[in-house]
XYZ file of C-alpha atoms in Angstrom:
345
model
C 110.340 128.846 105.421
C 107.974 126.625 107.393
C 109.141 124.885 110.548
C 108.066 121.409 111.601
C 107.935 119.583 114.931
C 107.705 115.791 114.817
C 106.861 113.544 117.753
C 108.113 109.970 117.428
C 106.572 107.830 120.198
C 108.449 104.579 120.644
C 107.786 101.394 122.594
C 110.006 98.436 121.738
C 110.366 99.587 118.132
C 114.103 100.176 118.227
C 114.650 98.099 115.082
C 112.502 100.546 113.092
C 113.533 103.805 114.750
C 116.496 104.780 112.569
C 114.537 104.439 109.322
C 111.680 106.473 110.779
C 113.855 109.347 111.992
C 115.926 109.359 108.813
C 112.763 109.708 106.717
C 112.082 112.971 108.585
C 115.628 114.338 108.566
C 115.904 113.718 104.819
C 112.897 115.912 103.966
C 113.524 118.802 101.587
C 112.463 121.185 104.369
C 115.269 120.858 106.895
C 113.966 123.197 109.619
C 112.630 120.431 111.810
C 112.753 119.302 115.412
C 112.235 115.653 116.310
C 111.309 114.507 119.801
C 111.615 110.772 120.407
C 109.687 109.754 123.519
C 110.496 106.237 124.618
C 107.801 104.768 126.846
C 109.995 102.475 128.977
C 110.985 100.058 126.208
C 112.700 96.807 127.129
C 114.686 96.601 123.876
C 117.489 98.839 122.604
C 115.185 101.737 121.680
C 116.695 104.258 124.114
C 120.250 103.485 123.056
C 119.347 103.859 119.387
C 117.396 107.065 120.055
C 120.287 108.641 121.936
C 122.652 107.675 119.149
C 120.411 109.473 116.664
C 120.348 112.546 118.907
C 124.137 112.557 119.172
C 124.485 112.470 115.389
C 121.997 115.292 114.671
C 121.150 118.238 116.918
C 117.618 118.353 115.514
C 116.819 115.171 117.445
C 116.116 115.057 121.180
C 115.094 112.183 123.443
C 112.855 111.726 126.466
C 113.011 108.314 128.138
C 110.190 107.419 130.509
C 111.275 105.530 133.623
C 107.936 103.702 133.636
C 105.357 103.027 130.971
C 102.805 105.845 130.740
C 100.841 104.535 127.770
C 100.511 105.897 124.281
C 97.849 108.534 124.995
C 99.929 110.234 127.690
C 102.960 110.034 125.397
C 101.080 111.629 122.507
C 99.837 114.460 124.711
C 103.325 115.072 126.055
C 104.474 115.607 122.484
C 101.596 117.960 121.715
C 102.512 120.082 124.736
C 106.130 120.204 123.508
C 105.280 121.312 119.954
C 105.801 124.983 119.106
C 106.751 125.175 115.412
C 104.367 126.038 112.567
C 103.354 122.466 111.855
C 103.198 119.227 113.828
C 103.271 115.529 112.984
C 102.883 112.462 115.184
C 104.851 109.695 113.464
C 104.963 106.233 115.001
C 108.470 104.785 115.282
C 107.587 102.004 112.843
C 106.209 104.318 110.150
C 107.926 106.489 107.534
C 107.509 109.744 105.674
C 108.119 109.802 101.941
C 110.239 112.433 100.145
C 108.506 115.770 99.698
C 105.822 115.182 102.343
C 106.657 118.339 104.307
C 106.976 120.444 101.177
C 103.558 119.407 99.893
C 101.856 120.045 103.248
C 103.544 123.426 103.686
C 102.693 124.348 100.113
C 99.040 124.210 101.108
C 99.045 125.508 104.676
C 101.496 128.373 104.124
C 99.060 130.005 101.704
C 95.796 128.732 103.210
C 95.584 129.787 106.872
C 92.110 128.268 107.164
C 93.555 124.756 106.634
C 94.405 123.123 109.944
C 95.053 119.548 108.818
C 96.495 117.942 105.712
C 96.652 114.246 104.996
C 97.424 112.064 102.014
C 97.729 108.541 100.751
C 99.572 105.978 102.842
C 101.167 102.818 101.504
C 101.239 99.618 103.551
C 104.595 97.882 103.967
C 103.927 94.297 104.911
C 106.392 92.073 106.667
C 108.905 90.220 104.473
C 108.081 92.280 101.385
C 110.180 94.936 99.630
C 109.716 98.542 100.656
C 106.859 100.043 98.596
C 107.991 102.074 95.628
C 107.138 105.769 95.718
C 107.645 108.111 92.786
C 110.597 110.385 93.677
C 108.670 113.453 92.498
C 104.917 113.799 93.030
C 102.799 116.712 91.880
C 100.921 118.760 94.459
C 97.239 118.163 93.829
C 94.778 118.544 96.661
C 91.138 119.110 97.524
C 89.319 120.404 100.562
C 87.317 117.715 102.312
C 84.470 117.777 104.810
C 85.948 114.998 106.936
C 83.227 115.286 109.568
C 80.467 114.558 107.058
C 82.460 111.816 105.321
C 83.508 110.080 108.546
C 79.963 110.169 109.899
C 78.589 108.818 106.635
C 81.091 105.947 106.516
C 81.479 105.409 110.260
C 85.224 105.085 109.753
C 88.596 106.788 110.067
C 90.268 107.186 106.682
C 93.029 109.589 107.760
C 96.336 107.728 108.067
C 98.143 109.157 111.088
C 101.527 108.856 109.374
C 100.333 111.407 106.815
C 98.424 113.775 109.134
C 100.361 117.041 109.330
C 98.588 119.640 111.448
C 98.848 123.351 112.049
C 100.281 123.508 115.556
C 98.105 126.436 116.634
C 94.976 124.474 115.696
C 96.330 121.370 117.416
C 96.759 123.387 120.605
C 93.248 124.808 120.236
C 91.496 121.453 119.800
C 93.550 119.862 122.572
C 95.152 116.494 123.117
C 94.026 112.898 122.840
C 91.251 111.560 125.094
C 92.441 108.988 127.677
C 88.995 107.375 127.429
C 89.612 106.507 123.760
C 92.773 104.376 123.680
C 91.840 102.690 120.393
C 89.922 105.373 118.521
C 91.650 108.561 119.604
C 92.803 109.357 116.073
C 89.257 109.238 114.705
C 87.981 111.580 117.412
C 90.949 113.897 116.895
C 90.333 114.277 113.148
C 86.652 114.929 113.796
C 87.627 117.756 116.135
C 89.981 119.183 113.527
C 87.213 119.034 110.938
C 84.907 120.961 113.261
C 87.449 123.714 113.932
C 89.333 124.138 110.636
C 89.423 123.200 106.978
C 90.995 119.869 106.014
C 92.984 119.311 102.825
C 93.399 115.904 101.237
C 96.685 115.655 99.329
C 96.396 113.451 96.256
C 99.860 111.978 96.680
C 101.583 109.381 98.836
C 102.678 111.071 102.060
C 103.649 108.160 104.298
C 104.308 104.444 104.691
C 102.635 102.326 107.369
C 104.373 99.155 108.464
C 102.175 96.090 108.948
C 103.881 93.577 111.207
C 103.095 91.024 113.919
C 104.095 93.282 116.812
C 101.888 96.218 115.783
C 100.076 97.667 118.798
C 96.649 97.422 117.138
C 96.782 93.694 116.307
C 95.383 92.208 119.572
C 92.720 94.892 119.760
C 91.447 94.242 116.231
C 91.042 90.511 116.911
C 87.492 91.174 118.169
C 85.609 93.519 115.873
C 82.915 94.323 118.430
C 85.577 96.156 120.451
C 86.560 98.097 117.341
C 82.979 99.163 116.647
C 82.340 100.122 120.269
C 85.463 102.275 120.352
C 84.466 103.950 117.106
C 81.037 104.728 118.522
C 82.659 106.105 121.680
C 84.808 108.392 119.517
C 81.781 109.726 117.665
C 79.837 110.123 120.922
C 82.686 112.137 122.424
C 82.819 114.333 119.341
C 79.075 114.992 119.340
C 79.181 115.861 123.038
C 82.117 118.277 122.863
C 81.478 119.825 119.443
C 77.674 119.835 119.339
C 77.577 123.573 118.671
C 80.073 123.558 115.780
C 77.612 122.453 113.066
C 73.880 122.701 112.491
C 73.562 119.221 110.981
C 74.690 117.271 114.053
C 71.360 115.376 114.482
C 71.584 114.121 110.899
C 75.236 113.151 111.358
C 74.400 111.201 114.516
C 71.769 109.195 112.652
C 74.218 108.495 109.844
C 76.837 107.235 112.291
C 74.356 104.901 113.978
C 73.197 103.483 110.658
C 76.710 103.063 109.254
C 78.188 101.387 112.340
C 75.165 99.121 112.720
C 75.337 98.150 109.059
C 79.034 97.258 109.287
C 78.665 95.407 112.589
C 75.747 93.402 111.192
C 77.786 92.273 108.200
C 80.770 91.447 110.421
C 78.505 89.400 112.675
C 77.259 87.298 109.776
C 80.840 86.776 108.576
C 81.880 85.648 112.066
C 79.015 83.149 112.195
C 79.936 81.748 108.802
C 83.515 81.299 110.039
C 82.304 79.310 113.062
C 82.647 82.141 115.621
C 79.000 81.792 116.555
C 78.727 83.644 119.866
C 80.972 86.503 118.768
C 78.911 86.784 115.609
C 75.585 86.977 117.390
C 77.045 89.460 119.879
C 77.790 91.706 116.902
C 74.270 91.245 115.543
C 72.723 92.139 118.904
C 74.925 95.218 119.192
C 74.057 96.321 115.650
C 70.342 96.057 116.330
C 70.658 97.937 119.617
C 72.361 100.755 117.725
C 69.851 100.829 114.874
C 66.508 99.396 116.096
C 65.200 99.505 112.534
C 67.299 96.422 111.851
C 64.901 94.383 113.971
C 62.564 94.532 111.026
C 63.416 92.210 108.152
C 66.725 93.410 106.660
C 67.559 93.132 102.955
C 67.035 89.541 101.806
C 70.670 89.124 100.769
C 71.734 89.432 104.417
C 69.436 86.662 105.530
C 70.652 84.445 102.702
C 74.258 84.801 103.869
C 73.406 83.002 107.106
C 74.607 79.375 107.126
C 71.582 77.120 106.841
C 68.018 77.246 108.197
C 69.127 77.091 111.855
C 71.244 80.207 111.499
C 68.515 82.007 109.583
C 65.901 81.095 112.182
C 68.103 82.277 115.049
C 68.644 85.577 113.265
C 64.913 86.033 112.700
C 64.259 85.209 116.352
C 66.898 87.703 117.430
C 65.148 90.303 115.309
C 61.890 89.665 117.157
C 60.046 88.139 114.212
C 56.942 86.101 115.048
C 56.968 82.313 114.695
C 54.585 82.543 111.745
C 56.786 85.136 110.071
C 59.864 82.998 110.688
C 58.239 79.957 109.061
C 57.163 81.961 106.017
C 60.614 83.472 105.471
C 62.430 80.186 106.043
C 60.189 78.375 103.561
C 60.835 81.051 100.953
C 64.603 80.915 101.455
C 64.990 77.145 101.787
C 65.745 76.600 98.113
C 68.193 79.497 97.893
C 71.913 78.722 98.358
C 73.878 80.521 101.032
C 75.498 83.599 99.503
C 79.111 84.655 99.838
C 80.539 81.288 100.868
C 83.714 81.643 98.850
C 84.545 85.114 100.124
C 84.064 84.090 103.759
C 86.321 81.073 103.388
C 89.040 83.260 101.919
C 88.836 85.922 104.661
């Protein structure tokens, strides 16, 4: 029978900790070790964690005397892991019934699979816990996550569902201290370069969305998000450049995808009145994909608010005065597109 090690990093999430740990202990596969690492919380997290450890010998606790940060905490847990499979589960997230059994059902018989992940439901504040079917069939497919992440420029693997083969986790190493906000993305890219990845077509975890989530302040400025994503891809290309023959193509796809998304975000910011932040995104997008300095698809230009915004965009793109006048005259009679969606966002 497969054995699982679960790291539960905790920082001021004491109110969620019991539900998180219970969701692991209640799995159908009971051969599990849980390590709660508290990173110098100021709430009752340590007391709650120690109570959980006293009630079940499968739970142990490490309490940091001072805050070491989440990357150091994650890597401490990776060093501790020694069972067949490993999961990093944030103290505010949950596993769903059967998650271990489904992951083991794949990896026990497929030694080439180093990472499994599945669907993750979002549990928003002040709403009932999401309903999950008590029994879910095991359906899965292999996925080239490197190609798909480079094509989309995004991380679609929910950490709460990412169960890894511990030996592969040890081989690819820990989280990069230089990537505090995109370490997961870079980690899954490394896994995809060193092992097969299986996508489970079932709900495997629940992610809590609440005001105190660690990612909330960081996501307030999207340019930081895009820069961290690019840094994650850059790190991957540097360290795993010899793992695939199509790396040059993948690098071009990443640049195009991130630039495309940043450009759209910049226009949305401008339409919402966040002018300087919006144009900062546009400048960054065009620095990443210089081809955007040429006239982009007309629909993008028409989403800019009014002739002044359109002219500033054309100027930013390096268009000549004559070209600017011609384009502005052609677009003057066309209404700004996407107004309703921007007001609702």
